[in-house]
Structure formats: C-alpha cells, structure tokens
Short mmCIF file of N, CA, C and O in Angstrom, two decimals:
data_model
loop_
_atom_site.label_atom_id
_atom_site.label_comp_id
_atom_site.label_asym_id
_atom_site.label_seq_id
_atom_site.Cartn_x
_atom_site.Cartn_y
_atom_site.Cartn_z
N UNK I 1 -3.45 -14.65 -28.31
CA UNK I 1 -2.67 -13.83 -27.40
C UNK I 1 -1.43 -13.30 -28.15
O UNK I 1 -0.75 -13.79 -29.05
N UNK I 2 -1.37 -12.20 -27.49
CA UNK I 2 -0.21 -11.32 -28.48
C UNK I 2 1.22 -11.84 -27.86
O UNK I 2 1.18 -12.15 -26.67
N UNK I 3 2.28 -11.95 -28.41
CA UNK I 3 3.75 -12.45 -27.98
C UNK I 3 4.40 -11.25 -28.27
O UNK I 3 3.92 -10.36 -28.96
N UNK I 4 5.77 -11.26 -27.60
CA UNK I 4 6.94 -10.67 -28.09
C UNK I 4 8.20 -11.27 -27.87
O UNK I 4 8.57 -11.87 -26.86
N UNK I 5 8.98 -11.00 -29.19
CA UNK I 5 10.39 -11.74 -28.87
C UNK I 5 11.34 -11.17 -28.34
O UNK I 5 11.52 -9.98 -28.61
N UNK I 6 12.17 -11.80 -27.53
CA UNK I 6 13.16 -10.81 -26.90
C UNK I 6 14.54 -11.97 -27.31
O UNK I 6 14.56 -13.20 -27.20
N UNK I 7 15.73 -10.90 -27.84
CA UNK I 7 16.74 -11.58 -27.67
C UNK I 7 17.83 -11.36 -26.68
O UNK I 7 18.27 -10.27 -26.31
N UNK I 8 18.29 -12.86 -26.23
CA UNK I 8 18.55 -13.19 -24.74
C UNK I 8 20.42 -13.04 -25.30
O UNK I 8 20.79 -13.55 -26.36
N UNK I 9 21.06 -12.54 -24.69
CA UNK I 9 23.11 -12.59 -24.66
C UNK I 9 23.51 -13.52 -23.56
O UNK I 9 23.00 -13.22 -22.48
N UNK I 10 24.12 -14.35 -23.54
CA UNK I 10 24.21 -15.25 -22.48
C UNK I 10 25.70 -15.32 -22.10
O UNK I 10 26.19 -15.88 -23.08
N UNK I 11 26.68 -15.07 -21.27
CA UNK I 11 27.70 -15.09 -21.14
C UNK I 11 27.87 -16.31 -19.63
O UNK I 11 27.00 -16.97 -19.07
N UNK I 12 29.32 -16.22 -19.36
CA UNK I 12 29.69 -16.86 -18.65
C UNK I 12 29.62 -18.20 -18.18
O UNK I 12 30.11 -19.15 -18.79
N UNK I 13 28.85 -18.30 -16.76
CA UNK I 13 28.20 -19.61 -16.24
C UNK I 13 26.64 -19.93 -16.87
O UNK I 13 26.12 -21.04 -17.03
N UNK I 14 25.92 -18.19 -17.22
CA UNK I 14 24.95 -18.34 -17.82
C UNK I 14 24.96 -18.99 -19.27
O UNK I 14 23.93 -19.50 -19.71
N UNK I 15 26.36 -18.96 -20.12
CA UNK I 15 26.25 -19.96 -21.11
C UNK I 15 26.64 -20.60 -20.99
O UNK I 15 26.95 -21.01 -22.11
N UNK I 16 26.97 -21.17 -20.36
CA UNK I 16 27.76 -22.33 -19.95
C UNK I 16 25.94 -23.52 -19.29
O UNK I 16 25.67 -24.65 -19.71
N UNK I 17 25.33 -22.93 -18.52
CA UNK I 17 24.03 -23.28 -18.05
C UNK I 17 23.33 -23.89 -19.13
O UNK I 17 23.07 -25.09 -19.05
N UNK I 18 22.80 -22.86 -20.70
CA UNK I 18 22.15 -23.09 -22.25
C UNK I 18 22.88 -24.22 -22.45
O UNK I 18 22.04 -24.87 -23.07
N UNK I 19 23.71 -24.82 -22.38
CA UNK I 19 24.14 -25.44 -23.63
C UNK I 19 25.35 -25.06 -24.38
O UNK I 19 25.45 -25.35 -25.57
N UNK I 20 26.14 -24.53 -23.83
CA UNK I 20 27.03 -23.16 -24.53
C UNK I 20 26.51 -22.19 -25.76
O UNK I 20 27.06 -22.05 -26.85
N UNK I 21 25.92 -21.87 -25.54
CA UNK I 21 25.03 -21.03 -26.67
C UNK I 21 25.11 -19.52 -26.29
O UNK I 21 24.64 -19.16 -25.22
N UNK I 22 25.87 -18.38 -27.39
CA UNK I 22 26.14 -17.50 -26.85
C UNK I 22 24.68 -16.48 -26.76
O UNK I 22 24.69 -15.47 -26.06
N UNK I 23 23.65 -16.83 -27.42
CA UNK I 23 22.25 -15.82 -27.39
C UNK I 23 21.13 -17.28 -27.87
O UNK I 23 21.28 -18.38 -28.40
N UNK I 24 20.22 -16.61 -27.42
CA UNK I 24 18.73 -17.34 -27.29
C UNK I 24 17.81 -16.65 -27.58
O UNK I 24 18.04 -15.47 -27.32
N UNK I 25 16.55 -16.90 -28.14
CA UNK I 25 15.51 -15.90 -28.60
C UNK I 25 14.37 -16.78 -27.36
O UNK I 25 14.38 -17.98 -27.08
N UNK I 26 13.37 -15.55 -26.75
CA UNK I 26 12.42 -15.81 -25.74
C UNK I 26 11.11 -15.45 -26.71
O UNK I 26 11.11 -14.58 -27.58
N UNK I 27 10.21 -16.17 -26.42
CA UNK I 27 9.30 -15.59 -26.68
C UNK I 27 7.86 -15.39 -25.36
O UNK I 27 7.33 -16.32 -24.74
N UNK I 28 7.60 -14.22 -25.27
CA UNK I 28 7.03 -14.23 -24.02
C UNK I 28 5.97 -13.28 -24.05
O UNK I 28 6.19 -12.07 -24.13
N UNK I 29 4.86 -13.78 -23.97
CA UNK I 29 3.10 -13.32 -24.32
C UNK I 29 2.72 -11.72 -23.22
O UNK I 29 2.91 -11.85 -22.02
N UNK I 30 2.28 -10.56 -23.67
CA UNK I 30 2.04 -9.50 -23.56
C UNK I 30 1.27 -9.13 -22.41
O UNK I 30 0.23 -9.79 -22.40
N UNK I 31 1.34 -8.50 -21.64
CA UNK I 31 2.37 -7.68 -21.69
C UNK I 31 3.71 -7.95 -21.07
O UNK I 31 3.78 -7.97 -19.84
N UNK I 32 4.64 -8.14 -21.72
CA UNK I 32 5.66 -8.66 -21.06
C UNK I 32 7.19 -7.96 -20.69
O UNK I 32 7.69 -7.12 -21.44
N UNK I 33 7.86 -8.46 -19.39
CA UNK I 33 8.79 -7.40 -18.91
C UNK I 33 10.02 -8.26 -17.87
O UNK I 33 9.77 -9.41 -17.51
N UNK I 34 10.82 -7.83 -17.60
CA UNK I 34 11.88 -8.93 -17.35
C UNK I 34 11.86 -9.53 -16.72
O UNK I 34 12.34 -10.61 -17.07
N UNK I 35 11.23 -9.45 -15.05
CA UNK I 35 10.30 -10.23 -14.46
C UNK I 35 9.78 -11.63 -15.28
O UNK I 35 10.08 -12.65 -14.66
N UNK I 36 9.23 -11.79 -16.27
CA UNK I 36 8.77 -12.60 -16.68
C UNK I 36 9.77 -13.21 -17.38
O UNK I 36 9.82 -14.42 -17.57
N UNK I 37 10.61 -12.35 -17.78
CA UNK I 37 11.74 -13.12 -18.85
C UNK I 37 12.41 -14.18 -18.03
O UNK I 37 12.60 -15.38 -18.26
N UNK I 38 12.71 -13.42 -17.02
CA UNK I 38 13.23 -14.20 -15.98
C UNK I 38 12.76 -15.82 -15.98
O UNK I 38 13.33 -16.70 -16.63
N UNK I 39 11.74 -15.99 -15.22
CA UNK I 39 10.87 -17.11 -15.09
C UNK I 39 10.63 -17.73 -16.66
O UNK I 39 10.10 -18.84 -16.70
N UNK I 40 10.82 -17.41 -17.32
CA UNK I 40 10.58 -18.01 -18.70
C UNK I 40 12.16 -19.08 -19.09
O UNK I 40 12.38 -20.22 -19.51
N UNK I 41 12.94 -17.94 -18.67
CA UNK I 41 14.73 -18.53 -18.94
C UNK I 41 14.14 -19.56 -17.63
O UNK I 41 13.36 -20.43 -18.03
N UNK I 42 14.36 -19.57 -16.44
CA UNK I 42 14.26 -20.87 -15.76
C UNK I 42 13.54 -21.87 -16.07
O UNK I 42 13.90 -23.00 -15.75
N UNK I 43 12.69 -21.70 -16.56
CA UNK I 43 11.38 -22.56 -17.04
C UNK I 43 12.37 -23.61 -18.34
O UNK I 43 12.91 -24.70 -18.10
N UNK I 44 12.35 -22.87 -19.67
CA UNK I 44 13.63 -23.49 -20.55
C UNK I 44 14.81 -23.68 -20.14
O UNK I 44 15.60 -24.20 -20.93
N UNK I 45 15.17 -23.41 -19.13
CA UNK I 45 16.87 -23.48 -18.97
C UNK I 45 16.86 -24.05 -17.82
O UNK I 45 17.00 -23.27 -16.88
N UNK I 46 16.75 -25.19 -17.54
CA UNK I 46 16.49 -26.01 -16.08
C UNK I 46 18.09 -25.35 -14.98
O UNK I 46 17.77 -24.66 -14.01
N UNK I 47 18.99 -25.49 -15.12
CA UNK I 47 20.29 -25.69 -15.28
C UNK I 47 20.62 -24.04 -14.81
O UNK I 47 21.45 -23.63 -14.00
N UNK I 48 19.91 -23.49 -15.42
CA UNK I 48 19.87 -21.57 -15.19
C UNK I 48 18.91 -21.39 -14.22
O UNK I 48 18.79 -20.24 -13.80
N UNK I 49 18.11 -22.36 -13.72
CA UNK I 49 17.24 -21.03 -12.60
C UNK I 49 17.55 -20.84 -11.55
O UNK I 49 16.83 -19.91 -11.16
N UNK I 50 18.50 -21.26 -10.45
CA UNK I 50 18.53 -20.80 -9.72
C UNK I 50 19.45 -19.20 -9.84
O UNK I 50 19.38 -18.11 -9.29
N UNK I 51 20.13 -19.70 -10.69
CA UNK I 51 21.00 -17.90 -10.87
C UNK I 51 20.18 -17.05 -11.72
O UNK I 51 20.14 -15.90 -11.30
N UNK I 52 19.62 -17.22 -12.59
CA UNK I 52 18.51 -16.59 -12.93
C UNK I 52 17.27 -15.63 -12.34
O UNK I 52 16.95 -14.48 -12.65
N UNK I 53 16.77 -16.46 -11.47
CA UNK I 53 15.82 -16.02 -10.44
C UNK I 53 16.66 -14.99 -9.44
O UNK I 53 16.23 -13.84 -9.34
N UNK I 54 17.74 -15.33 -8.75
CA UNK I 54 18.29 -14.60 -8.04
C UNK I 54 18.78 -13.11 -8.55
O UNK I 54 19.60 -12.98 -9.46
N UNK I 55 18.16 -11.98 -7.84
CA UNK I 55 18.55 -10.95 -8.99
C UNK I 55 19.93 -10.36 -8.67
O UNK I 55 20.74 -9.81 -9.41
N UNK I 56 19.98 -10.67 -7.06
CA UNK I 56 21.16 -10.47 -6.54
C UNK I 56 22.60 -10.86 -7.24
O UNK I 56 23.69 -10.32 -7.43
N UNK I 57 22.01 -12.05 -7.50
CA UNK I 57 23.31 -12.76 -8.34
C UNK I 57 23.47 -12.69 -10.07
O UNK I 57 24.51 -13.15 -10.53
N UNK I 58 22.59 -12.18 -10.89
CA UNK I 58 22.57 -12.51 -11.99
C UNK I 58 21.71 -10.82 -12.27
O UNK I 58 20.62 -10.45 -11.83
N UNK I 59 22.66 -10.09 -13.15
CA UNK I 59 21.98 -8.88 -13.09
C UNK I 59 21.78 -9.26 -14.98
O UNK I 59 22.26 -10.10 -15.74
N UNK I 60 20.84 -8.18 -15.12
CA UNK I 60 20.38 -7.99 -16.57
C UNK I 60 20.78 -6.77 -17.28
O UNK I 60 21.19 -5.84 -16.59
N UNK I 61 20.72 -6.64 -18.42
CA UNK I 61 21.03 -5.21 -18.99
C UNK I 61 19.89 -5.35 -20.19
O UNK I 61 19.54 -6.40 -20.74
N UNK I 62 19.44 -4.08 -20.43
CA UNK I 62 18.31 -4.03 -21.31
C UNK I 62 18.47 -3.26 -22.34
O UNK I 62 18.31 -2.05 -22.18
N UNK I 63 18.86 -3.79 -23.71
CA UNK I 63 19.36 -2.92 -24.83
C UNK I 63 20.87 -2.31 -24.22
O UNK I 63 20.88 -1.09 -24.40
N UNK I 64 21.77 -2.63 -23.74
CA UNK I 64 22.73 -1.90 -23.23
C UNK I 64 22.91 -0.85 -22.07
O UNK I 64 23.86 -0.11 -21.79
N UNK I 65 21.57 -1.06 -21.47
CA UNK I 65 21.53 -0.23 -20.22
C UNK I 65 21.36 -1.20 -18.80
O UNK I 65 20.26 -1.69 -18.59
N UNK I 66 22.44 -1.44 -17.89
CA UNK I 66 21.69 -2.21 -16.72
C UNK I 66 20.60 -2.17 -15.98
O UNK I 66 20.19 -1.01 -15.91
N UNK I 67 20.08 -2.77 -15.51
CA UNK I 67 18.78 -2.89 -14.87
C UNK I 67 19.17 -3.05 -13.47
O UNK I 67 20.05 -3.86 -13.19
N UNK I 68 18.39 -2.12 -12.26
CA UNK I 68 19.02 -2.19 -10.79
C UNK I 68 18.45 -3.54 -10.70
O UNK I 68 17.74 -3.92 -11.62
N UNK I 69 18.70 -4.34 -9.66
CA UNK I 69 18.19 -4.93 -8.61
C UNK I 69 16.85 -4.67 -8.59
O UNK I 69 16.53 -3.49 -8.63
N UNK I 70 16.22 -5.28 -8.55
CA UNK I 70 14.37 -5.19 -7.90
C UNK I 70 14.04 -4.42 -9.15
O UNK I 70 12.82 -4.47 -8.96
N UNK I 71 14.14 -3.75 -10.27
CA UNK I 71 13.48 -3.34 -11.02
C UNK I 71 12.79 -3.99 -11.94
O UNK I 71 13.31 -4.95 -12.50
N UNK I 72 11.48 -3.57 -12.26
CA UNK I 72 11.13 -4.44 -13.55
C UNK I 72 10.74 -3.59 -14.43
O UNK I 72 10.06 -2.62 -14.14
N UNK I 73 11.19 -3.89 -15.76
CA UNK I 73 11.11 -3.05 -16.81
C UNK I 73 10.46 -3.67 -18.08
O UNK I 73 10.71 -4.83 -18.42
N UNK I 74 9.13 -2.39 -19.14
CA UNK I 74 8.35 -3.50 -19.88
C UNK I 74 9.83 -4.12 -21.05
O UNK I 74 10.96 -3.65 -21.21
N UNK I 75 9.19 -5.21 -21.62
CA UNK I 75 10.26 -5.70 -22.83
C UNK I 75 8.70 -5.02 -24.02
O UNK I 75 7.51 -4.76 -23.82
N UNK I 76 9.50 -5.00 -25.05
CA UNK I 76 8.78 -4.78 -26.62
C UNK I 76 9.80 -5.64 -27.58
O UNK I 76 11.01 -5.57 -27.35
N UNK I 77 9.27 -6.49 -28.71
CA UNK I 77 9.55 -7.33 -29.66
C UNK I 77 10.86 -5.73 -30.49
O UNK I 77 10.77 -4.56 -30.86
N UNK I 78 12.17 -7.12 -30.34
CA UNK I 78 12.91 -6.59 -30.87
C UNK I 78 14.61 -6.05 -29.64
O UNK I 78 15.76 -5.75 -29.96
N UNK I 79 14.08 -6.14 -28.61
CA UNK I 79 14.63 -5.54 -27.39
C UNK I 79 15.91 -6.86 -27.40
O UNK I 79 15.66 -7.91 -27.98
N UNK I 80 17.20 -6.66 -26.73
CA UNK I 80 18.06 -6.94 -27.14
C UNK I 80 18.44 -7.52 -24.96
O UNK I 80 18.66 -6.50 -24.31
N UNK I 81 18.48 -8.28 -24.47
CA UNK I 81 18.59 -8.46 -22.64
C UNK I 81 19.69 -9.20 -22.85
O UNK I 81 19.75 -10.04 -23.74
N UNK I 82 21.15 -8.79 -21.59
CA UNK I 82 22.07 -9.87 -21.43
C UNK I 82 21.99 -10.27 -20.09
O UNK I 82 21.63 -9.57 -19.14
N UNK I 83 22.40 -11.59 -20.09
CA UNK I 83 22.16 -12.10 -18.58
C UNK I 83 23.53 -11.59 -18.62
O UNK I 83 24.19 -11.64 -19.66
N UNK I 84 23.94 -11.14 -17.60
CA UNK I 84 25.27 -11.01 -16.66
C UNK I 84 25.88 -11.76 -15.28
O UNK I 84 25.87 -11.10 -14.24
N UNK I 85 26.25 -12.69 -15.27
CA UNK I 85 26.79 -13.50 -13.95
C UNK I 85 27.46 -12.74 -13.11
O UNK I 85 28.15 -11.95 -13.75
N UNK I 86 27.60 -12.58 -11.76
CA UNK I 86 28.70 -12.15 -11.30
C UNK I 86 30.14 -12.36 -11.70
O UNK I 86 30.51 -13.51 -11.93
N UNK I 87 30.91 -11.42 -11.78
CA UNK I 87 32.43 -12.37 -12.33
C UNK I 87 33.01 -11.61 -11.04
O UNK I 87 32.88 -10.57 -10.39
N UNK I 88 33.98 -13.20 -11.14
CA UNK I 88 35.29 -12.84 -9.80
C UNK I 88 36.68 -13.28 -10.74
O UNK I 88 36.96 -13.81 -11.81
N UNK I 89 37.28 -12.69 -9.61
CA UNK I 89 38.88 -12.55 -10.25
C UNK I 89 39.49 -12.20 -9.24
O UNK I 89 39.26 -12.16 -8.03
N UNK I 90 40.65 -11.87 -10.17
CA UNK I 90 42.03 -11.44 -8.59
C UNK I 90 42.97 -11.08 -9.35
O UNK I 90 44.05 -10.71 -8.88
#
C-alpha cells in the first residue's frame, strides 16, 4: 500500500498535548486527506483527540492556507498541515 507523509506544526495546547514537540511527521496510506489526518493524530496522540476530532475547535491550515470547517481536502507527500487551537485572550 502506497503512504504519504505529511508534516504536522503543532502549536499551543496542541503542543502542549505531543509531548511539547513543535512538528510531527504522519504517515498516512493513500489516498489520503485531512479527514484522515485527523483520526491518525488522535490515534498517536491519545491526549489530542478530543480537540483534534472537533473541527469546531481545532482548525487546520494546509500548506499555509486554512481549511473551513467541514472541509476535507486530498494531502500529497510533502504537504506541510498546522493544527491551530482556538486562542483566547483579553
């Protein structure tokens, strides 16, 4: 089966979730797309899935472009995804 790697940017609570680790490499079997990345980070990242899964709460960006809500988009080996947490402030 064919794979592709995707590298993961992890900020906030989401690195804080890894291990403090600021990026992670996925590897995730073809055809594959963030949807799956998704479930792959919860799967390795016990600690990350519930914000993970939630898309509401945890948005993605793909190569530097955000990803809406409910979208799923394919990944290709080489593709660059940041998890994004909600951030609050004041």
């Amino acid at each position: 089966m064919e794979t592709v790697e995707i590298k993961v940017l992890l900020f906030a609570t989401a690195r804080e979730a890894a291990g403090n680790v600021s990026s992670v490499f996925c590897k995730l079997e073809t055809p594959a797309d963030t949807q799956k990345l998704r479930s792959q980070l919860a799967h390795e990242y016990p600690k990350m899935r519930d914000m993970v899964l939630d898309e509401d709460s945890m948005t993605l960006a793909l190569n530097e472009e955000y990803i809406p809500p409910g979208e799923t988009l394919p990944l290709k080996s080489g593709d660059v995804v940041a998890l994004i947490p909600p951030i609050s402030g004041g």
